[in-house]
mmCIF file with all atom_site columns, C-alpha atoms in Angstrom:
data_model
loop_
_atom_site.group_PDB
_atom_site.id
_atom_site.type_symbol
_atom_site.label_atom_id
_atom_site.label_alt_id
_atom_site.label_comp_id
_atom_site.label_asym_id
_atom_site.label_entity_id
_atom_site.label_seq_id
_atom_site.pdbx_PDB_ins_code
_atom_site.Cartn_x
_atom_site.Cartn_y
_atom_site.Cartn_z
_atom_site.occupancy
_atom_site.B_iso_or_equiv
_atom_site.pdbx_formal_charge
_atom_site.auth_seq_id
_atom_site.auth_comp_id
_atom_site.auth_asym_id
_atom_site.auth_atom_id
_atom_site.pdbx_PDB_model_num
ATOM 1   C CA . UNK U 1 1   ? -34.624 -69.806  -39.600 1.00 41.00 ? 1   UNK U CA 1
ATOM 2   C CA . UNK U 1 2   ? -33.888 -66.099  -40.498 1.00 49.00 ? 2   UNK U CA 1
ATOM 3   C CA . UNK U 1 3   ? -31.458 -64.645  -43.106 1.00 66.00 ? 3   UNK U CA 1
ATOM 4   C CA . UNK U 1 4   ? -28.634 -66.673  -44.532 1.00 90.00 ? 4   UNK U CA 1
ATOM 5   C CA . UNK U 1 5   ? -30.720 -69.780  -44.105 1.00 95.00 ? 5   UNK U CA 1
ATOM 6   C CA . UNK U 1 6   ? -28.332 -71.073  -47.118 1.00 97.00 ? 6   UNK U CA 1
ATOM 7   C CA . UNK U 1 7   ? -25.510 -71.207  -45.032 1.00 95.00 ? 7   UNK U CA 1
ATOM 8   C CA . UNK U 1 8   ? -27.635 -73.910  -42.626 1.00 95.00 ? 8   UNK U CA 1
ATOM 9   C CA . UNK U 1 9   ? -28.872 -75.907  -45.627 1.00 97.00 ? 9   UNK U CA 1
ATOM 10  C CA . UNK U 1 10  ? -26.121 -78.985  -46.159 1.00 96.00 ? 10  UNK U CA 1
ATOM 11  C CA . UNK U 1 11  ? -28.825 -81.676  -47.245 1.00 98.00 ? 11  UNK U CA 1
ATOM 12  C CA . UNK U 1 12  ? -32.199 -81.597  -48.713 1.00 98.00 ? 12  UNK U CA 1
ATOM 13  C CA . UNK U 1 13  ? -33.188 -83.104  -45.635 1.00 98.00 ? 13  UNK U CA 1
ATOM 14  C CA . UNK U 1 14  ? -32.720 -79.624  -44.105 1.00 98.00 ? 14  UNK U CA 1
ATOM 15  C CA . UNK U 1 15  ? -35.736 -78.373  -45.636 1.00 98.00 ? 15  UNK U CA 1
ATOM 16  C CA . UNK U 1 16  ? -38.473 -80.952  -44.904 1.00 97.00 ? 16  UNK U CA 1
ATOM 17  C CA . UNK U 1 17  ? -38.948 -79.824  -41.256 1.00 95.00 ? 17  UNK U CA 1
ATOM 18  C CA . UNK U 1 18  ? -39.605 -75.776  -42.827 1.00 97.00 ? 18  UNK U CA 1
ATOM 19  C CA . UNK U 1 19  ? -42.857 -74.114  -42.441 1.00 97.00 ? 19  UNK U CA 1
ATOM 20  C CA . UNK U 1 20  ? -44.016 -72.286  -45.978 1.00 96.00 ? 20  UNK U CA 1
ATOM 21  C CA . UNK U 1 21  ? -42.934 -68.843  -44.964 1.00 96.00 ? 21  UNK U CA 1
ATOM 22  C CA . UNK U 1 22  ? -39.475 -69.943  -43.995 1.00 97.00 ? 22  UNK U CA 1
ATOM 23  C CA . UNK U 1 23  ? -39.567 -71.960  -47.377 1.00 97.00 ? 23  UNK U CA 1
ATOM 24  C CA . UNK U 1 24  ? -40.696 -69.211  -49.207 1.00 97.00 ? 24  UNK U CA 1
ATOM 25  C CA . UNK U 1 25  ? -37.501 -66.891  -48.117 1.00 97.00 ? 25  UNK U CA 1
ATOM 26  C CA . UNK U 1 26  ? -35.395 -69.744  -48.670 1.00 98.00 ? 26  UNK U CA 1
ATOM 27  C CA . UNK U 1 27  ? -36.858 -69.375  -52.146 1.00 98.00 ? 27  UNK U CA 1
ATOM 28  C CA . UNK U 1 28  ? -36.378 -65.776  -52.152 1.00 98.00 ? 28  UNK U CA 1
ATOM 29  C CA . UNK U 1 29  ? -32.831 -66.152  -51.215 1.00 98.00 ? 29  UNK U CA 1
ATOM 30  C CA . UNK U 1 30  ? -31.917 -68.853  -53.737 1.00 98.00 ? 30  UNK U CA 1
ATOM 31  C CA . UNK U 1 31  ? -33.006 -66.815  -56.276 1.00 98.00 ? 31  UNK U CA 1
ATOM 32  C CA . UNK U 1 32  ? -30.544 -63.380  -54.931 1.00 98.00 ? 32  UNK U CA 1
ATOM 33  C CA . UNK U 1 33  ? -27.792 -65.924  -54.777 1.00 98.00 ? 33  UNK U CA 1
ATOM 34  C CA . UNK U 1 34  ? -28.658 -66.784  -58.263 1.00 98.00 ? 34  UNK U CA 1
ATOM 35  C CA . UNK U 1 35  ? -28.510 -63.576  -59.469 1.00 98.00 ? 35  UNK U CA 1
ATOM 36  C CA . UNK U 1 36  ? -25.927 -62.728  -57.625 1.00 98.00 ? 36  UNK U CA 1
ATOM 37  C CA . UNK U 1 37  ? -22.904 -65.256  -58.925 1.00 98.00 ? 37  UNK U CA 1
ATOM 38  C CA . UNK U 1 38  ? -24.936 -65.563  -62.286 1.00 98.00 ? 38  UNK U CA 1
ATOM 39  C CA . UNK U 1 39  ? -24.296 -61.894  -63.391 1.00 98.00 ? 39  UNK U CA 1
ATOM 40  C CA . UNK U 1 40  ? -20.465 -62.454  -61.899 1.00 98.00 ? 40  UNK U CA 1
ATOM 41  C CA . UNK U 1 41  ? -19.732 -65.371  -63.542 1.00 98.00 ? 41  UNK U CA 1
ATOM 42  C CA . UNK U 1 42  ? -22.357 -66.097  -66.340 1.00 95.00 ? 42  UNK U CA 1
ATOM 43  C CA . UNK U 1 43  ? -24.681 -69.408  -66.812 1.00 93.00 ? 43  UNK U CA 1
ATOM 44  C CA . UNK U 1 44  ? -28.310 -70.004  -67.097 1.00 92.00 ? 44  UNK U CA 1
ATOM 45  C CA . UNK U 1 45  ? -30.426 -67.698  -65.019 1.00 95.00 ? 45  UNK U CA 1
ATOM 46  C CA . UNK U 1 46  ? -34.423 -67.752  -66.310 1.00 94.00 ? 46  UNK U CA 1
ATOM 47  C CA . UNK U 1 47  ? -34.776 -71.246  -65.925 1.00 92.00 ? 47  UNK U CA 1
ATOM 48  C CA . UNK U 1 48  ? -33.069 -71.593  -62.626 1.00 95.00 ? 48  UNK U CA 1
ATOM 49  C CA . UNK U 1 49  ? -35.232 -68.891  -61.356 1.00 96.00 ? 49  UNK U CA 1
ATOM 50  C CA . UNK U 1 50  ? -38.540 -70.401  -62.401 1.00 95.00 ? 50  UNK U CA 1
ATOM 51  C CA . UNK U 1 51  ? -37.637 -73.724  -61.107 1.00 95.00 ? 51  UNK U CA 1
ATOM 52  C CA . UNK U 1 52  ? -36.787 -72.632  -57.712 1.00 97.00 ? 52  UNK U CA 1
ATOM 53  C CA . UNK U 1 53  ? -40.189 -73.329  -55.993 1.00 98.00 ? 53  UNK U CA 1
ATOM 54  C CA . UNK U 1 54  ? -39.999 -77.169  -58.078 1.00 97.00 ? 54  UNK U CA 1
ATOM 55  C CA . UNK U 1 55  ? -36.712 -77.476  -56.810 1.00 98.00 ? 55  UNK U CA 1
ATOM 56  C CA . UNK U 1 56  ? -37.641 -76.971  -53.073 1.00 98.00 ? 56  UNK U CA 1
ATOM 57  C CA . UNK U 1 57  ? -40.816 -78.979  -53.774 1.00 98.00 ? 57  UNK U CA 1
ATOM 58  C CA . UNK U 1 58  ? -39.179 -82.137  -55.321 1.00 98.00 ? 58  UNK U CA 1
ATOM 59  C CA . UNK U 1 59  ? -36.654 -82.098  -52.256 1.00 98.00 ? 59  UNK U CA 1
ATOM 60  C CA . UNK U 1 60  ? -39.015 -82.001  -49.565 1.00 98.00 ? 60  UNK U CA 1
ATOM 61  C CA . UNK U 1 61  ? -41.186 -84.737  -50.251 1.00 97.00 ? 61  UNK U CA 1
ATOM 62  C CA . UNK U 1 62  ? -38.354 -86.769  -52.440 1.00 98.00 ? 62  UNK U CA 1
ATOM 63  C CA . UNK U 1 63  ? -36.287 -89.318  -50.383 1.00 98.00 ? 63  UNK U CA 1
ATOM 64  C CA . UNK U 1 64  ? -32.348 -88.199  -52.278 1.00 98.00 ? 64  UNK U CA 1
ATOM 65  C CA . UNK U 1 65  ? -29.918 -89.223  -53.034 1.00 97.00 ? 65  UNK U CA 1
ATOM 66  C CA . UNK U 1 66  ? -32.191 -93.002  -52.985 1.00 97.00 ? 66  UNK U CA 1
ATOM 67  C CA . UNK U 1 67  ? -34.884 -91.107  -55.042 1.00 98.00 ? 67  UNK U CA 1
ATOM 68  C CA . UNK U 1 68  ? -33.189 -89.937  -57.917 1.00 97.00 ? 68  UNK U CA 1
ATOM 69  C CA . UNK U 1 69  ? -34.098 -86.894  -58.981 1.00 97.00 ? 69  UNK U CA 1
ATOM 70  C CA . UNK U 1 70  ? -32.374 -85.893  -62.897 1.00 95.00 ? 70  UNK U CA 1
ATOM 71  C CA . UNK U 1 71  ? -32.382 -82.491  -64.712 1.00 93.00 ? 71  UNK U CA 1
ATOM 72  C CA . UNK U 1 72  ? -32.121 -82.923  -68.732 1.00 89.00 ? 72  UNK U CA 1
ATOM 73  C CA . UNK U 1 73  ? -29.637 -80.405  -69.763 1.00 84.00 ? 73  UNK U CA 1
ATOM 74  C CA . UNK U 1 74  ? -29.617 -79.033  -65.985 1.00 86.00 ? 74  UNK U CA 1
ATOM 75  C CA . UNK U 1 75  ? -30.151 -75.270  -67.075 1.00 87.00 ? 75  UNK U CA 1
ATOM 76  C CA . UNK U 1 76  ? -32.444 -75.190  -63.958 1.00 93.00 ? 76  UNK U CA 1
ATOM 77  C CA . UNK U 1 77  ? -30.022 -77.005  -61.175 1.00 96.00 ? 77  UNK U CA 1
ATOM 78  C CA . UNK U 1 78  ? -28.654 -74.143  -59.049 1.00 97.00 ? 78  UNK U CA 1
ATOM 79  C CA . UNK U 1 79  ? -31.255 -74.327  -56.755 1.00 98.00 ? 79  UNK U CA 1
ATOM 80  C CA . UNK U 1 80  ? -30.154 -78.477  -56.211 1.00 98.00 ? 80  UNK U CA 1
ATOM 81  C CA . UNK U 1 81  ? -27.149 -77.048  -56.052 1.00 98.00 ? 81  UNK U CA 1
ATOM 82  C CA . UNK U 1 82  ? -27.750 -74.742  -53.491 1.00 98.00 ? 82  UNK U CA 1
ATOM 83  C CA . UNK U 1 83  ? -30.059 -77.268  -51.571 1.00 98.00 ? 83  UNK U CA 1
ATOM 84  C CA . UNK U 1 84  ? -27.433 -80.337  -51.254 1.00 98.00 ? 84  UNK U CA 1
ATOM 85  C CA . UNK U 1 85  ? -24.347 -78.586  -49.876 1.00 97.00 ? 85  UNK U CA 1
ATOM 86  C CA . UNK U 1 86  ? -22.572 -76.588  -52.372 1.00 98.00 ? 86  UNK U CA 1
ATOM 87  C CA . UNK U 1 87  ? -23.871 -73.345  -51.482 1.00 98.00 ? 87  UNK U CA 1
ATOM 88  C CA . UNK U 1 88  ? -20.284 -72.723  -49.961 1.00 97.00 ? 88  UNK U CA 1
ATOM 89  C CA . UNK U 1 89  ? -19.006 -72.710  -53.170 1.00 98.00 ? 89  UNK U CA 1
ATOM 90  C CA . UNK U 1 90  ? -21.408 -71.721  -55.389 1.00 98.00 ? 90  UNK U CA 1
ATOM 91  C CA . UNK U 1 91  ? -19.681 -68.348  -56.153 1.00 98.00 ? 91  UNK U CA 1
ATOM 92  C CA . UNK U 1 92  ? -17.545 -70.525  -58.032 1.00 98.00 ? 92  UNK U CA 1
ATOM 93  C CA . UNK U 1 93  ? -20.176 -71.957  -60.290 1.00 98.00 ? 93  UNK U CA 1
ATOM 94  C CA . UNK U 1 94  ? -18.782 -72.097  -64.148 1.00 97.00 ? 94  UNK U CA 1
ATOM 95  C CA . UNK U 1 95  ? -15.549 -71.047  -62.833 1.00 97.00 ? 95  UNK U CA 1
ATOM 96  C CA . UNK U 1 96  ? -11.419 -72.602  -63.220 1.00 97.00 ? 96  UNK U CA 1
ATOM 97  C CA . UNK U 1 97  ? -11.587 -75.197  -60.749 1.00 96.00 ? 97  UNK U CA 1
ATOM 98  C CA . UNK U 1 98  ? -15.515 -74.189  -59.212 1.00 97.00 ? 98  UNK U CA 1
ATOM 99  C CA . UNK U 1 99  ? -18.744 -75.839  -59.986 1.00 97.00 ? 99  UNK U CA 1
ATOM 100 C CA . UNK U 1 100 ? -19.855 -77.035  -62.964 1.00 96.00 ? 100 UNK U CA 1
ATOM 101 C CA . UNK U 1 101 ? -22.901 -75.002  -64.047 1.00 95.00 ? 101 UNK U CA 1
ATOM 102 C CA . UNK U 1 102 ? -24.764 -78.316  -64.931 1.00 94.00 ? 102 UNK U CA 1
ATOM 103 C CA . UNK U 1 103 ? -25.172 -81.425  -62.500 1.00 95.00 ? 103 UNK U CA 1
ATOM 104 C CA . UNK U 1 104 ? -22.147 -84.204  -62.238 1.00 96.00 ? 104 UNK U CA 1
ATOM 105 C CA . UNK U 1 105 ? -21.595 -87.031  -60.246 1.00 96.00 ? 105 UNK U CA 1
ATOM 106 C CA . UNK U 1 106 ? -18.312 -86.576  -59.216 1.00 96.00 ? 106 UNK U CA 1
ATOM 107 C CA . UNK U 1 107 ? -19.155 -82.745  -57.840 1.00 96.00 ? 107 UNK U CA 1
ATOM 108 C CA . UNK U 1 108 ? -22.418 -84.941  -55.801 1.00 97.00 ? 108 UNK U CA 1
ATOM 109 C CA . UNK U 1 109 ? -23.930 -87.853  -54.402 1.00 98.00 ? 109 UNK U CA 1
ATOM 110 C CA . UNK U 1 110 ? -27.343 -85.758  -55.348 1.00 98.00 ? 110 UNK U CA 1
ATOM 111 C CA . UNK U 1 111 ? -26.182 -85.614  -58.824 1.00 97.00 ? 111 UNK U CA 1
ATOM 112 C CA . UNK U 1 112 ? -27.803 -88.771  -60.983 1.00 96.00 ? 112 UNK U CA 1
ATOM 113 C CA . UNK U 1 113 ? -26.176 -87.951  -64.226 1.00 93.00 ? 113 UNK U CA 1
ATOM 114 C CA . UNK U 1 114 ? -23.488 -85.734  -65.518 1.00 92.00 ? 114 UNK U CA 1
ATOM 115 C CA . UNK U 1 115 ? -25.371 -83.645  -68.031 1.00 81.00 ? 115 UNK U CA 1
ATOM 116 C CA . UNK U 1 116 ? -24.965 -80.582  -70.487 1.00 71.00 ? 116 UNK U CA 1
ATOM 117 C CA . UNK U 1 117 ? -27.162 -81.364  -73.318 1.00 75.00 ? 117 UNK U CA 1
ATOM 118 C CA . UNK U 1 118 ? -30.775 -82.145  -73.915 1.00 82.00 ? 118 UNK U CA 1
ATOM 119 C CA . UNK U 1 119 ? -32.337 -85.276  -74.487 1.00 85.00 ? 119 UNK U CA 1
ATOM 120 C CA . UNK U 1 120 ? -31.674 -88.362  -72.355 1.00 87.00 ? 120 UNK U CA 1
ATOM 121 C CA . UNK U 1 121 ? -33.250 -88.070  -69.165 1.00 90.00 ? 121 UNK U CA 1
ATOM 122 C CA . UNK U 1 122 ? -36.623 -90.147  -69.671 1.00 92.00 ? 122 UNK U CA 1
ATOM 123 C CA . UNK U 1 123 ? -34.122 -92.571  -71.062 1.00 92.00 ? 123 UNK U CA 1
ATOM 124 C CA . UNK U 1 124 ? -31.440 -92.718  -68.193 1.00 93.00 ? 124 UNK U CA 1
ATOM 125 C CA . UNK U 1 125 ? -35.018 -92.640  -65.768 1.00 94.00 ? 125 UNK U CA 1
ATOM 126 C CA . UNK U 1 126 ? -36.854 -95.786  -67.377 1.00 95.00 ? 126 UNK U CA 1
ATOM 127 C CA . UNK U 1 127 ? -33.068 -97.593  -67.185 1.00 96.00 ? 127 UNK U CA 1
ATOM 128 C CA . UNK U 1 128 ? -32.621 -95.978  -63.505 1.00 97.00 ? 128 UNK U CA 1
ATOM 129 C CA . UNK U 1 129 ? -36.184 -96.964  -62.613 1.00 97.00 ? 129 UNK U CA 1
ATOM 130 C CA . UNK U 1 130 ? -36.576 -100.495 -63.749 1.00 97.00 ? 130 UNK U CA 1
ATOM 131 C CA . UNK U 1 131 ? -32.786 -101.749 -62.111 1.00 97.00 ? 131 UNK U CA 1
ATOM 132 C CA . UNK U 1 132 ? -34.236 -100.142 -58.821 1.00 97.00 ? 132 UNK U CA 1
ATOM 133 C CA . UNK U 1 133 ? -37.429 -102.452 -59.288 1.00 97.00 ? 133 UNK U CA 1
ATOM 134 C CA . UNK U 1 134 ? -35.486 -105.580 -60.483 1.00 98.00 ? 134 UNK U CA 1
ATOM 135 C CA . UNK U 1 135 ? -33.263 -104.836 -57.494 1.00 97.00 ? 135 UNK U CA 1
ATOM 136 C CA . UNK U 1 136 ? -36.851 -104.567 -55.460 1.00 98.00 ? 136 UNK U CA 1
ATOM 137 C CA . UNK U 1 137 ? -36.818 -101.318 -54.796 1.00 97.00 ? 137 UNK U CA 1
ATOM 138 C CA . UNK U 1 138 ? -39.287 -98.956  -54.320 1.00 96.00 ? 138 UNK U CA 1
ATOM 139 C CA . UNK U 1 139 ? -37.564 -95.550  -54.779 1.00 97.00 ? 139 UNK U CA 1
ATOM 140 C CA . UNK U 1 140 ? -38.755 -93.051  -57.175 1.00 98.00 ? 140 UNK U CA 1
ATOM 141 C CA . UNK U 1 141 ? -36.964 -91.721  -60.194 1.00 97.00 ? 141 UNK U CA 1
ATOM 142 C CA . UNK U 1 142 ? -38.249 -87.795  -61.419 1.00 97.00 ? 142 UNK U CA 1
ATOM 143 C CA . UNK U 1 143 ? -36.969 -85.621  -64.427 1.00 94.00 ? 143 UNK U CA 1
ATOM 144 C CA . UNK U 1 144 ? -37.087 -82.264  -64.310 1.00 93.00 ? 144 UNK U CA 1
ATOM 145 C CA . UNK U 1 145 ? -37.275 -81.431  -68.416 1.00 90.00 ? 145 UNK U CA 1
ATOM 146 C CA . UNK U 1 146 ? -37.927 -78.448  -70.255 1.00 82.00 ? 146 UNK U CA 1
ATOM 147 C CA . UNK U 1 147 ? -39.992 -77.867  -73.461 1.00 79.00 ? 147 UNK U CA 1
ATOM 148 C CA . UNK U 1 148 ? -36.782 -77.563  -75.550 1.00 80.00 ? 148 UNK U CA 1
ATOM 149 C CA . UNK U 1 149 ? -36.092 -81.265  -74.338 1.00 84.00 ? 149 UNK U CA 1
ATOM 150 C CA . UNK U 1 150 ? -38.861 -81.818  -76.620 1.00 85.00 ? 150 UNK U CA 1
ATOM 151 C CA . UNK U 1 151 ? -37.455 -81.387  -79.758 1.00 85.00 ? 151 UNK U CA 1
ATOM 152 C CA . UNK U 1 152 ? -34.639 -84.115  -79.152 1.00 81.00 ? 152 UNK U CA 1
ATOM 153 C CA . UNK U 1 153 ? -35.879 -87.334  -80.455 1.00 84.00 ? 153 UNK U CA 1
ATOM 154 C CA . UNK U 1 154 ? -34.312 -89.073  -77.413 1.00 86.00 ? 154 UNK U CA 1
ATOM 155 C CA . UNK U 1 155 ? -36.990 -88.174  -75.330 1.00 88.00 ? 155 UNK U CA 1
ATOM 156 C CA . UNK U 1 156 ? -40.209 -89.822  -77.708 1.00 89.00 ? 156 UNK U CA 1
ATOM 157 C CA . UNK U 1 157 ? -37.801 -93.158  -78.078 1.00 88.00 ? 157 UNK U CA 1
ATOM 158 C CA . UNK U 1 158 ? -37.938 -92.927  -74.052 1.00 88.00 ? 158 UNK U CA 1
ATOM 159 C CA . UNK U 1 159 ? -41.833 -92.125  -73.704 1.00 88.00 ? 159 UNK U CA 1
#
């Protein structure tokens, strides 16, 4: 893959076939499309930069949308975004009628919870991961939470 690899990226399974240099510019050019629509249109840019690599990580080796994969308050979920086929519209990220600058389930299958706010992912993950096993499963279920996550009591009730 060469430039606009993006525009070739429509599932995560897209990805899991990528050598680490053609993983690293994918990386590269997440983060310019970040930056890009981010300074257009606003939204959380830091932590969606710093969880680029995690994202592209958690996608290769996770099995979605049967592993479920859940971002607290999804501050770092353009790069999901980007990797499960919204990149065509990510320019409209936080805008009238775009996408929602956190995850949702009606925007994608790849989207476990609708979130905004900090504090129940470990909780939605035990619930998530113990119907899966009842239901014999043997799928994972992975948060991606940030230190601020910490300060909701939500998240020691769930550990």
């Amino acid at each position: 893959m060469s430039e606009n690899m993006l525009e070739r990226i429509n599932c995560p399974q897209d990805i899991k076939d990528l050598g680490y240099k053609e993983l690293d510019a994918l990386c590269a050019e997440m983060r310019s499309e970040m930056i890009s629509v981010v300074s257009k249109n606003g939204g959380h840019l830091a932590a969606n930069l710093g969880a680029a690599e995690l994202t592209v990580a958690l996608h290769r080796v996770l099995n979605c949308p049967h592993d479920r994969l859940i971002f607290d308050v999804s501050h770092q979920c353009y790069a999901h975004k980007l990797l499960t086929g919204r990149y065509s519209r990510f320019s409209t990220l936080r805008q009238l009628n775009g996408i929602s600058g956190f995850t949702n389930r009606q925007e994608s299958v790849y989207d476990t919870l609708t979130a905004g706010h900090s504090g129940p992912s470990l909780s939605a993950a035990v619930g998530i991961a113990q119907a899966k096993k009842l239901m014999g499963s043997e799928d994972y279920t992975v948060c991606v939470i940030g230190d601020g996550s910490f300060t909701n009591g939500m998240v020691y009730e769930a550990l």
